[in-house]
Short mmCIF file of C-alpha atoms in Angstrom, two decimals:
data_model
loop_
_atom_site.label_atom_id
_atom_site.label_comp_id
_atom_site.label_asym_id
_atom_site.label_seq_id
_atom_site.Cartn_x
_atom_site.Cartn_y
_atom_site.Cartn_z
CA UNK A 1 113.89 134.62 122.36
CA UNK A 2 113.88 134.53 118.61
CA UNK A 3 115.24 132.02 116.59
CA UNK A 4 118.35 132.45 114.13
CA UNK A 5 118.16 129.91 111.12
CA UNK A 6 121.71 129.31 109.29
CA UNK A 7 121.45 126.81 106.37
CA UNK A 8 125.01 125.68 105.40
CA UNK A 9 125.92 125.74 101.58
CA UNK A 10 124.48 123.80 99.36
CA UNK A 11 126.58 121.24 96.82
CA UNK A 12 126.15 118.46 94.64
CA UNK A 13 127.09 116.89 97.73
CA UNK A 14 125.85 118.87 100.56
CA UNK A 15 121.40 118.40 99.26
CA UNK A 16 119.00 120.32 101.03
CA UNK A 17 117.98 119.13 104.38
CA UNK A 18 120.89 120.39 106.21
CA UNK A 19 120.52 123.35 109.20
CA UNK A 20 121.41 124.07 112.25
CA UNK A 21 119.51 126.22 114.46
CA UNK A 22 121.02 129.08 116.41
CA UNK A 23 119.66 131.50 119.35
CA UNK A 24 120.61 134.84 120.09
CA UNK A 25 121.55 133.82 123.39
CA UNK A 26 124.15 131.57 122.01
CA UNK A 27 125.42 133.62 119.69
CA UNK A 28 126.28 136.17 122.40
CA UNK A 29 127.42 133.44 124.45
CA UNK A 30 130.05 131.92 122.32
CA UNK A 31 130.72 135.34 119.94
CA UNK A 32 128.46 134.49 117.12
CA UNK A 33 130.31 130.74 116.49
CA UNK A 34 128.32 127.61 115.99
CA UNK A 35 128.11 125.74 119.63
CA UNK A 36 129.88 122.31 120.25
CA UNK A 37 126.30 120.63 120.46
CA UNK A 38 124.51 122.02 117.25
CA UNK A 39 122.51 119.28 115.38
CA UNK A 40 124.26 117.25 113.46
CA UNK A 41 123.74 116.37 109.63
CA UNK A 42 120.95 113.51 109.47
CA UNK A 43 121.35 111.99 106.07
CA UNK A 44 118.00 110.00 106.72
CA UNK A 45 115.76 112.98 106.23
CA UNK A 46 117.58 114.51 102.61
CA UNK A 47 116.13 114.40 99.19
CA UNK A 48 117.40 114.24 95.74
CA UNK A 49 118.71 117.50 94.93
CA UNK A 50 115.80 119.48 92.24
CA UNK A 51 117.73 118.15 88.58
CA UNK A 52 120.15 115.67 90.06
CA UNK A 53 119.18 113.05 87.26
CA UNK A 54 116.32 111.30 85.99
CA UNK A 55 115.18 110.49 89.43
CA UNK A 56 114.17 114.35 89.64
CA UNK A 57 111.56 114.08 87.14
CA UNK A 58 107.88 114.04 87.24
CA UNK A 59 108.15 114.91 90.87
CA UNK A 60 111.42 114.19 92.48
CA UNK A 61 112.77 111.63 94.42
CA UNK A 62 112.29 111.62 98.60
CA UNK A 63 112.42 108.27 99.80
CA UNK A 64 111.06 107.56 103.33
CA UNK A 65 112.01 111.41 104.51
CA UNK A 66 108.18 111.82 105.45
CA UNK A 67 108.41 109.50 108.03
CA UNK A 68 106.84 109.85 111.47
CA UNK A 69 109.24 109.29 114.20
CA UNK A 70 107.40 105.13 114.81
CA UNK A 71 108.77 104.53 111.34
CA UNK A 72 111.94 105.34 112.02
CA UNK A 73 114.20 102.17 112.96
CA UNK A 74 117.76 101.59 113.56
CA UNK A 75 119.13 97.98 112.56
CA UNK A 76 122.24 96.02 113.61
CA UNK A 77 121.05 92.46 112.28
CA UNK A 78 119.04 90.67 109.65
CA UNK A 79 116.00 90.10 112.14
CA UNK A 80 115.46 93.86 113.08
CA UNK A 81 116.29 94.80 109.12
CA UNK A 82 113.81 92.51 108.32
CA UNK A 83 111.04 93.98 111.00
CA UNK A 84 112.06 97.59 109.66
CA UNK A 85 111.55 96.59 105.37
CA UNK A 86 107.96 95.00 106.89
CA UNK A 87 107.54 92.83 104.14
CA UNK A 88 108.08 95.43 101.71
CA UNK A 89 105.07 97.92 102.29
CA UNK A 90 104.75 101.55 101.11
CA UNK A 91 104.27 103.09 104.60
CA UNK A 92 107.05 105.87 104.58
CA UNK A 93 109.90 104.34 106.64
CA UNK A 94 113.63 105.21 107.27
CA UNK A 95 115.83 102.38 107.81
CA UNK A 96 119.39 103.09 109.11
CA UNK A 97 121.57 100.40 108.97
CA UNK A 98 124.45 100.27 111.88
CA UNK A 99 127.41 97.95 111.57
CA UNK A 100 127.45 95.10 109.80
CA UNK A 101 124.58 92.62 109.28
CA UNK A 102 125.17 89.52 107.35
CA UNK A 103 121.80 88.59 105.45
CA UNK A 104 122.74 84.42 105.45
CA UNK A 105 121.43 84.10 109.68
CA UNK A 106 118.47 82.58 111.06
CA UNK A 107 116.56 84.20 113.31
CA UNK A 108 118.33 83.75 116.49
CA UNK A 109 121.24 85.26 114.30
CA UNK A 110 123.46 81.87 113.91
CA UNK A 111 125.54 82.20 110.67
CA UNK A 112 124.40 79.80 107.98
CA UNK A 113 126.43 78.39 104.69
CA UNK A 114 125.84 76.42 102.31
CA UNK A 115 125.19 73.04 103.72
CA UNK A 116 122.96 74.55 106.30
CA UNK A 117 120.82 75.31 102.90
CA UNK A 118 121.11 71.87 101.34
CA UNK A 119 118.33 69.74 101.07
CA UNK A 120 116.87 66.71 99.00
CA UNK A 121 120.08 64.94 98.70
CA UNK A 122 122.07 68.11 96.65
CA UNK A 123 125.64 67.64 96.18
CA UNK A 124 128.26 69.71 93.87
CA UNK A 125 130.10 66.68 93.15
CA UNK A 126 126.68 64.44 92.44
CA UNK A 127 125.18 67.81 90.74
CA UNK A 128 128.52 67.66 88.04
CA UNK A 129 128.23 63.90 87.72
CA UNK A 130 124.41 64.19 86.76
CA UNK A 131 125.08 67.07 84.36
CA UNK A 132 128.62 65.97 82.63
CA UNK A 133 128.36 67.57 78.68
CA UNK A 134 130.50 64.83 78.05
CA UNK A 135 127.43 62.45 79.28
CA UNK A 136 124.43 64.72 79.89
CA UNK A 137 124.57 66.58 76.41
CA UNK A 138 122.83 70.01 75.66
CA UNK A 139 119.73 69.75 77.33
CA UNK A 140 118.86 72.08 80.14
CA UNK A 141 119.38 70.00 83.87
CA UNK A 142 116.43 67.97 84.93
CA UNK A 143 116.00 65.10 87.34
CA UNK A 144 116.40 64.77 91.01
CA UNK A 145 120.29 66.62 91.40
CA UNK A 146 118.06 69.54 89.18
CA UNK A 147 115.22 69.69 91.85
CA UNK A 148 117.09 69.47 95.21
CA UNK A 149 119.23 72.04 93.35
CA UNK A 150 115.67 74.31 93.27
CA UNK A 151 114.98 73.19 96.51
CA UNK A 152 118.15 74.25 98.19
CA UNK A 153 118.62 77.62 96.44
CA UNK A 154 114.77 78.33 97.38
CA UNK A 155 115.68 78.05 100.91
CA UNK A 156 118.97 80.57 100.89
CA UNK A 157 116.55 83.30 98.73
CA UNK A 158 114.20 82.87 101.79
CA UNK A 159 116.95 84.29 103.67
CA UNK A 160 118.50 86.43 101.51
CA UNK A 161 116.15 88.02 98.98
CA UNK A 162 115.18 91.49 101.06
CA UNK A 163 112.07 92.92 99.84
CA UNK A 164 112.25 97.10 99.51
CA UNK A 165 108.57 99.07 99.69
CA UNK A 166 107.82 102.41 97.90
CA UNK A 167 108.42 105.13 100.18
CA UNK A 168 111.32 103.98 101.59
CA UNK A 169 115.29 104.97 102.81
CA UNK A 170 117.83 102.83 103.74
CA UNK A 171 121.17 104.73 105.24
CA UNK A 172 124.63 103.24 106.50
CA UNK A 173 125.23 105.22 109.76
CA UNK A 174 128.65 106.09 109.61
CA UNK A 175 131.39 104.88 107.27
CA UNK A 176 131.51 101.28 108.26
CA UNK A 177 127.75 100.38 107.51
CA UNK A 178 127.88 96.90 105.64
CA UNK A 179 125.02 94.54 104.36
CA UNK A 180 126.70 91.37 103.75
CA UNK A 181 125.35 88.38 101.58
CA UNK A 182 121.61 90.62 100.83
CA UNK A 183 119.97 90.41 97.73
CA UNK A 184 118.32 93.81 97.84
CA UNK A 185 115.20 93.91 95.56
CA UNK A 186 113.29 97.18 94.75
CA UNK A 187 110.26 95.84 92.49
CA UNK A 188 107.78 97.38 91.29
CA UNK A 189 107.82 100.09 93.99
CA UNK A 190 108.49 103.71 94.12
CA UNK A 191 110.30 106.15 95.65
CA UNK A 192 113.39 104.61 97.56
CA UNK A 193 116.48 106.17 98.05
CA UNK A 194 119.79 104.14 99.18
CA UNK A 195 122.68 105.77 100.83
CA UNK A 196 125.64 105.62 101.94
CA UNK A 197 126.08 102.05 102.75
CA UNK A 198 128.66 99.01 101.34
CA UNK A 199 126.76 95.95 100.16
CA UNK A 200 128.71 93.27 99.50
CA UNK A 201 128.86 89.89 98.62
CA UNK A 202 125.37 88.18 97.18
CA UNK A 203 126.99 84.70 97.38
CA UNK A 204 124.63 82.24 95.53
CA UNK A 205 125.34 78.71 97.07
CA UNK A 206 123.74 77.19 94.01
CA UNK A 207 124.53 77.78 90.29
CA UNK A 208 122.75 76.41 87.89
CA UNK A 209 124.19 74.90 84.77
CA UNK A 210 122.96 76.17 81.64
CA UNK A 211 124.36 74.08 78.60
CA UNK A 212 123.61 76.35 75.73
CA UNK A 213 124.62 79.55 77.03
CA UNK A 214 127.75 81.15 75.19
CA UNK A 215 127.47 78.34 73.34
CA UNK A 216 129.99 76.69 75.58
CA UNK A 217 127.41 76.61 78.14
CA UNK A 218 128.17 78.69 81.60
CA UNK A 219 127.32 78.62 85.21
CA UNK A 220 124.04 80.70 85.68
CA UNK A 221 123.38 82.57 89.26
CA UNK A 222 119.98 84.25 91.13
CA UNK A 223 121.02 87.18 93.23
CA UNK A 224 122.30 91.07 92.51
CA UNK A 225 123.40 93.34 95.95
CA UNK A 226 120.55 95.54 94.17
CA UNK A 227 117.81 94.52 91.95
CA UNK A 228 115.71 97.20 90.66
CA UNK A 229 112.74 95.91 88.51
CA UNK A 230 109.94 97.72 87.54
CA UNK A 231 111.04 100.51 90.24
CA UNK A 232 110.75 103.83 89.46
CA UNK A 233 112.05 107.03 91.11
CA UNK A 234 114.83 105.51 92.92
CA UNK A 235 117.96 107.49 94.08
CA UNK A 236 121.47 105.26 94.55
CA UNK A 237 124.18 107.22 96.79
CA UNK A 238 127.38 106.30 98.09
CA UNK A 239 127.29 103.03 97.67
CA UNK A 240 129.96 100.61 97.42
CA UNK A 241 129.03 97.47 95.75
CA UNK A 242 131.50 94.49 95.40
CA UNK A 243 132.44 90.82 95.75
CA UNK A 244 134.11 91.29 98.36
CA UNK A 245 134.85 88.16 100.80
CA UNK A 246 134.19 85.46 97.78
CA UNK A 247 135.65 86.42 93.97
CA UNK A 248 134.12 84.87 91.44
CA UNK A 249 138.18 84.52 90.20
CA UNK A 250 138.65 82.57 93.12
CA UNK A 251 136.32 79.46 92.67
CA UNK A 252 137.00 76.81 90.34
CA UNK A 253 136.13 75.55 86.85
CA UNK A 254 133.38 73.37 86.15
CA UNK A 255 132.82 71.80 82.69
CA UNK A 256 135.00 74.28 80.91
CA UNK A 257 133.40 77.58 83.03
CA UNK A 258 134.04 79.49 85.87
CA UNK A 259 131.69 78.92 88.40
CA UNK A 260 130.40 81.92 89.18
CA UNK A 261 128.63 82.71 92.76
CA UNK A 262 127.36 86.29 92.10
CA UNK A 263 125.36 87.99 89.29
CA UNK A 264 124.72 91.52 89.26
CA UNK A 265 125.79 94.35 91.38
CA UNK A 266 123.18 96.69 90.59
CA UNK A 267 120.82 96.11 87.83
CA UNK A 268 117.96 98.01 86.65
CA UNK A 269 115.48 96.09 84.39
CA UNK A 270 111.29 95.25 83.70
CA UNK A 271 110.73 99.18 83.16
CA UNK A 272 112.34 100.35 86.33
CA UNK A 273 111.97 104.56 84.85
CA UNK A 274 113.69 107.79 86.66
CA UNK A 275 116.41 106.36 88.41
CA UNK A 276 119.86 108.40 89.59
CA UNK A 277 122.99 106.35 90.76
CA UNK A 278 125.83 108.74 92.05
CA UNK A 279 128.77 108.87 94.06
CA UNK A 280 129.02 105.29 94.00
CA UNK A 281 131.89 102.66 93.76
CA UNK A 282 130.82 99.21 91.68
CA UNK A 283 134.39 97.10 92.17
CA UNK A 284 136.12 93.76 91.68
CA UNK A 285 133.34 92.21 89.98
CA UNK A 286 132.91 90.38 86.40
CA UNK A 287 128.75 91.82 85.36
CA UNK A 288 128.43 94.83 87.30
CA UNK A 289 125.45 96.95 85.77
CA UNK A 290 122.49 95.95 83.16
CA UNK A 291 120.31 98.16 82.01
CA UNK A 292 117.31 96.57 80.11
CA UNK A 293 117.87 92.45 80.61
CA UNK A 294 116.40 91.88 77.16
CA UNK A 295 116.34 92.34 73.21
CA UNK A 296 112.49 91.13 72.75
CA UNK A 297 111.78 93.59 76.22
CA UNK A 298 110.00 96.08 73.99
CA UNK A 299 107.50 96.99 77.07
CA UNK A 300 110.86 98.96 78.33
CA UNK A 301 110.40 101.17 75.55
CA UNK A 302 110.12 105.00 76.94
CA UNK A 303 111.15 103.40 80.23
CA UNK A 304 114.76 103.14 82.10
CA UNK A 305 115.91 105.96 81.96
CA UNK A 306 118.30 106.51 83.94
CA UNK A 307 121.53 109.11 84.84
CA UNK A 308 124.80 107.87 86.23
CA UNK A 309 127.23 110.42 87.49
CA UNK A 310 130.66 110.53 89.42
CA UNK A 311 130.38 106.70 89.85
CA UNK A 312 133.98 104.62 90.00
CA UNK A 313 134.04 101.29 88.41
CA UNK A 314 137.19 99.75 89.30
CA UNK A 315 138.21 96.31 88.45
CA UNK A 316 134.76 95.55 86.86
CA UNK A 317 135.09 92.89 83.51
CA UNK A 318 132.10 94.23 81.67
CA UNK A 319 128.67 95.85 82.00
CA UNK A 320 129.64 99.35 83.27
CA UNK A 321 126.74 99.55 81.97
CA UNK A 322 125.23 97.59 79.10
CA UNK A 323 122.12 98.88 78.35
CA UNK A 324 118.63 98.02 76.30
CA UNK A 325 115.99 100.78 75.56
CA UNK A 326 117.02 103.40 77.79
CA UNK A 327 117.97 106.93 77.32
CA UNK A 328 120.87 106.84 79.94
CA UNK A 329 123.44 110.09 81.02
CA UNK A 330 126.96 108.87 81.37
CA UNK A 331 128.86 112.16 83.03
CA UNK A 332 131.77 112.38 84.92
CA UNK A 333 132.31 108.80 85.73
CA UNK A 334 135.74 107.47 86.44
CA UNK A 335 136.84 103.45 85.05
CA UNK A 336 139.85 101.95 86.48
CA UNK A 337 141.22 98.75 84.85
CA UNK A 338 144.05 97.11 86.80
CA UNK A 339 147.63 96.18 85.56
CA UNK A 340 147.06 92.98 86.15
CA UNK A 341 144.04 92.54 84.42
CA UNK A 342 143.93 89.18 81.92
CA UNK A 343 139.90 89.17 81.43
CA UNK A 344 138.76 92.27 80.82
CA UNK A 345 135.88 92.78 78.08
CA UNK A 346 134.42 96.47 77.96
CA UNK A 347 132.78 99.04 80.08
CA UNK A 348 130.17 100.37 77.94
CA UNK A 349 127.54 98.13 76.47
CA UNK A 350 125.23 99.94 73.69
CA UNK A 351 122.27 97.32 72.99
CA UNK A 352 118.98 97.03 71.15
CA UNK A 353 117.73 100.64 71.20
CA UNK A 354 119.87 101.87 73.79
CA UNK A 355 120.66 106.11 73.74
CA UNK A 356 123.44 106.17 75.56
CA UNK A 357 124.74 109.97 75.92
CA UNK A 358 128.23 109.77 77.60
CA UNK A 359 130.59 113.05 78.86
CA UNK A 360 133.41 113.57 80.59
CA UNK A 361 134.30 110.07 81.57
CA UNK A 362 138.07 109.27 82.45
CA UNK A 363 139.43 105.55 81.91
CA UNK A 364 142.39 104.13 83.28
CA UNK A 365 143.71 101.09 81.64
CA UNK A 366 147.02 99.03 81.16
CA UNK A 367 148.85 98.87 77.66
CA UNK A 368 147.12 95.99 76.46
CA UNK A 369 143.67 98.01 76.67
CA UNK A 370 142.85 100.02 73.67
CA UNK A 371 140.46 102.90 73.76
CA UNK A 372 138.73 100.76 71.05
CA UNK A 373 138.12 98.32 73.50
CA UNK A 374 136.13 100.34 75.56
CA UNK A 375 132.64 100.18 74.27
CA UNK A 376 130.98 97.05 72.51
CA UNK A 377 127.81 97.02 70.93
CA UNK A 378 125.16 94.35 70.28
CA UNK A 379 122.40 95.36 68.04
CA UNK A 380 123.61 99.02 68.82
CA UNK A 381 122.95 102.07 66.56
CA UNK A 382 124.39 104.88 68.80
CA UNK A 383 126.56 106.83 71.11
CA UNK A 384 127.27 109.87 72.20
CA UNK A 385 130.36 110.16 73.86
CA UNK A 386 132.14 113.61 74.27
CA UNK A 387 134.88 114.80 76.47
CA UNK A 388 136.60 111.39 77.35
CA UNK A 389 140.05 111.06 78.83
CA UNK A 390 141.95 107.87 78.15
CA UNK A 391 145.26 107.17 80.30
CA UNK A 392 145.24 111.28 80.34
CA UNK A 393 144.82 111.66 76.64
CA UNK A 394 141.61 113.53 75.40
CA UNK A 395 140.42 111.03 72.70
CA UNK A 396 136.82 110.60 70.20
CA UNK A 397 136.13 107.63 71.75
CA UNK A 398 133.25 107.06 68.67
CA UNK A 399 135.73 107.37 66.41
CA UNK A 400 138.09 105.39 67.41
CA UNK A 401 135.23 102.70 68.25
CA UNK A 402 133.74 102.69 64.68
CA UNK A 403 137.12 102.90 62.73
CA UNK A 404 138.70 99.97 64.39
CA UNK A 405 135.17 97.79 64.78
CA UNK A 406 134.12 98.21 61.12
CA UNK A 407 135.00 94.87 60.27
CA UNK A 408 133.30 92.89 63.13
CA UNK A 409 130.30 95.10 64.02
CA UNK A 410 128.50 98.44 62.57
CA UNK A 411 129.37 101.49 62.49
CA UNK A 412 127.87 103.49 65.34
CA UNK A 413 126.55 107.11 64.59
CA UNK A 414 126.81 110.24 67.37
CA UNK A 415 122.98 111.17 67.09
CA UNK A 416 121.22 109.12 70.08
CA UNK A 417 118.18 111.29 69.91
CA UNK A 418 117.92 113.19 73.14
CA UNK A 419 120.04 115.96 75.22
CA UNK A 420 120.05 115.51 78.90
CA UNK A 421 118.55 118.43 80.80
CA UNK A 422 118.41 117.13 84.41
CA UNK A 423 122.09 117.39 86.03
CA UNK A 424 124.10 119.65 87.59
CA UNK A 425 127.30 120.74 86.72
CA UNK A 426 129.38 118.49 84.45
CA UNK A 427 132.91 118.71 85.23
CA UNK A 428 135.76 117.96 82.73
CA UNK A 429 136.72 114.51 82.82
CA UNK A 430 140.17 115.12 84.52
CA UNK A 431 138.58 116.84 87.38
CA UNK A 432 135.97 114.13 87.94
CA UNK A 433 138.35 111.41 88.02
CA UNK A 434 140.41 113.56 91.14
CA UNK A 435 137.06 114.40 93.03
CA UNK A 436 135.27 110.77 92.45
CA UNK A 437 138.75 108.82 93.49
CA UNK A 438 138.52 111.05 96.64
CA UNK A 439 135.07 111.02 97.14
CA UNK A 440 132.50 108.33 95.83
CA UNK A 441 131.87 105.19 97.52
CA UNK A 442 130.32 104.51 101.21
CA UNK A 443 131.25 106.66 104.17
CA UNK A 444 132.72 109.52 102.18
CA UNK A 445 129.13 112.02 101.68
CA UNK A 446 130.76 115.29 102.86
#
C-alpha cells in the first residue's frame, strides 16, 4: 500500500514539523477526509522557522528535536524535572513539562517556604535591626545577620536554580503547563528552545540590602524565571512570564524601599548571541527584560543580538527591554499600561551602545502616559523606531522622544547602524496588537 504524505500549511505559527500521514486505504474508507486518529501536532520535535530572528543565524535553532526516544521525558514534579535537565548536559533531550510543578519541594515533594530555608540564626526583623541607615550607615551589610543571610539564600538556589544544557527543549503539554518558583538558567550553552509553558513566580526569600544603590539604597534580589547568560541560539515561545502568586506591590517597605522578592523575568546578558523571543506574554512585573547587564561589559560587543516579535508586555514598570551592546529587532510587539497604573517608568531602554531597531509596535497607556514617556535612554545614541501606534494614533515616537527630552538627556538620532534581514512578515502595528492580544502567551500556539 503506498503512502500519501499531506503537510498542513505552514505559518509564522504553524513551523515545520507538522504532518500527518494518510493511506490510500483510508482515504477510500472515509472519502478522502483526514481520520479521527491521525497524529497529532507534537510541538516537542519543531524547529525555529528558517529567518524567524536572530536565533536562525549561523545555523538555526533546533533545540533537543534530535532526540532518541530514551531522552525523551515527561515531568509532573521538581524531582523528575530535575532527572530530565541531568545536571545540565548537552545530550539532546526533550523535556515536556505536564501540570504544574512548584520548584521550592524537597525531594519527597513536601512544599518548602521560607523558614524551611533559614539557617544560622536569620531573621527579617534582626536582618533590619543590624542594617538600620539610620544606625548602620552606607556600608554594604556585613556581620553575622549578612552571612546567615548568604547561608539561607544558598540553600533556596539549591532548590531553585534549574540548570538548562545545550541541546535541549523544554515544552508545557497543553495550556495549563506551569513551573512555579524556578529560576531557569541557560548559561553558557547552546541550542535550547522553550515553549509554550507559564513560569511564574521566582520568589527570592532573601533580599539583600544594598545601601548605595539609587542612591537611596534598594532591596537587591538573585533569581529571573529565565536567565540566559552567555547562551547562544536560544528560541523563547509562548511563554508567559509573571509574578504571579507574590507582587512585588504587595510586600512592604523597608528602610524607605520596596522590598522586592523577584528580579528579572527573562534576561539575556554575558554575551548570550542569536536569540528569538516570540509569542510571548512578560506581565505584572516591575524589571521585566535586560539586555546587556552592564556599561563597562564591552566583551558583549558584536554579541546579544537578539529579535523580539509579537511579544505582550502588560503591566510591566520598566525594562521592556533595556538594552546594552546589542543590535536588537523590536517588531510587532504590543505594550499595555493599566489605568490604574501610579509607577510606571518606560518600556524601552536604549543603553551604552545599544541598536535598537523598533517597528510596528502598538502601546496602550492611560492619560497620564505620554508617548514621550515611552523610551528612556542612558548613555544612548540611537533608535530606530518606525510604524508605532500610540492609544490608536500613528505617532514618530523619536521625535517626540528627542523634542520633549532635550533638556534632561541627548538627543537621539534614527541611524542605529544595521537593517534586520532575519524575520518574517512584519505586520502593521494595529494588526499585531489584535493577533498578539489573541494569540501570544502559553497554551495559545495554533
Amino acid at each position: 500500500m503506498t503512502g500519501i504524505r499531506t503537510f498542513l500549511p505552514r505559518t509564522r505559527r504553524a513551523r515545520r514539523g507538522l504532518q500527518v500521514t494518510l493511506t490510500c486505504g483510508l482515504l477510500a474508507a472515509v472519502g478522502a477526509a483526514a481520520p479521527a486518529n491521525a497524529e497529532a501536532r507534537d510541538i516537542s520535535r519543531e524547529t525555529l522557522a528558517p529567518g524567524d530572528g536572530w536565533a536562525a543565524a549561523d545555523g538555526g535553532t533546533t533545540g533537543g528535536s534530535a532526540a532518541d526516544d530514551a531522552h525523551v521525558f515527561t515531568v509532573r514534579n521538581r524531582a523528575e524535572l530535575v532527572r530530565a535537565l541531568d545536571g545540565g548536559s548537552s545530550t539532546p533531550k526533550i523535556i515536556k513539562v505536564a501540570g504544574t510543578i512548584d520548584a521550592n519541594t524537597d525531594d519527597a515533594g513536601r512544599r518548602l517556604d521560607c523558614d524551611d530555608y533559614a539557617t544560622g540564626g536569620y531573621g527579617v526583623k534582626k536582618y533590619l535591626a543590624a542594617y538600620d541607615p539610620r544606625t548602620w550607615g552606607s556600608a554594604k551589610p556585613a556581620g553575622p545577620q549578612e552571612e546567615a543571610r548568604k547561608a539561607s539564600a544558598a540553600r533556596q538556589a539549591e532548590r531553585v536554580v534549574l540548570d538548562v544544557g545545550s541541546n535541549t527543549t523544554i515544552v508545557g503539554l497543553g495550556d495549563k503547563a506551569v513551573l512555579k518558583g524556578a529560576g531557569l538558567q541557560v548559561s553558557n550553552a547552546d541550542n535550547v528552545i522553550v515553549r509554550n509553558l507559564e513560569l511564574r513566580d521566582a520568589y527570592d526569600c532573601f533580599p539583600v540590602w544594598q545601601p548605595n544603590t539609587g542612591g537611596l539604597g534598594d532591596w537587591k534580589t538573585a533569581y529571573d524565571t529565565l536567565w540566559l547568560r552567555g547562551a547562544t541560539h536560544v528560541w523563547i515561545d509562548h511563554v508567559t512570564a509573571s509574578d504571579k502568586g507574590h507582587p512585588d506591590e504587595d510586600e512592604p517597605t523597608y528602610f524607605g524601599r520596596n522590598y522586592l522578592r523577584h528580579d528579572g523575568l527573562l534576561d539575556i546578558t554575558n554575551a548570550s548571541d542569536l536569540v528569538t523571543v516570540s509569542w510571548s506574554r512578560f506581565a505584572d512585573h516591575d524589571k521585566a527584560m535586560l539586555i546587556g547587564n552592564g556599561d563597562t561589559a564591552t566583551g558583549d560587543r558584536g554579541k546579544l543580538r537578539v529579535t523580539l516579535h509579537h511579544n505582550e508586555f502588560e503591566s510591566v514598570v520598566q525594562r521592556a527591554p533595556r538594552v546594552r551592546f546589542g543590535q536588537v529587532h523590536l517588531y510587532n510587539n504590543r505594550y499595555v499600561v493599566p489605568e490604574d497604573v501610579h509607577d510606571y517608568r518606560y518600556s524601552v531602554g536604549v543603553s551604552t551602545e545599544s541598536a535598537i531597531h523598533a517597528e510596528n509596535n502598538a502601546f496602550t497607556t492611560p492619560g497620564h502616559v505620554e508617548a514621550a514617556d515611552l523610551v528612556k535612554s542612558w548613555n544612548g545614541t540611537a533608535l530606530h523606531a518606525s510604524g508605532t501606534l500610540f492609544n490608536g494614533f500613528p505617532v514618530d515616537l523619536l521625535t517626540i522622544y528627542n523634542a520633549y527630552n532635550s533638556g534632561s538627556e541627548r538627543d537621539l538620532t534614527a541611524d542605529v547602524g544595521w537593517t534586520p534581514t532575519l524575520h518574517g512578515k512584519i505586520d502593521s502595528a494595529e494588526r499585531a496588537d489584535r493577533e498578539v492580544a489573541r494569540d501570544a502567551g502559553a497554551g495559545r500556539i495554533r
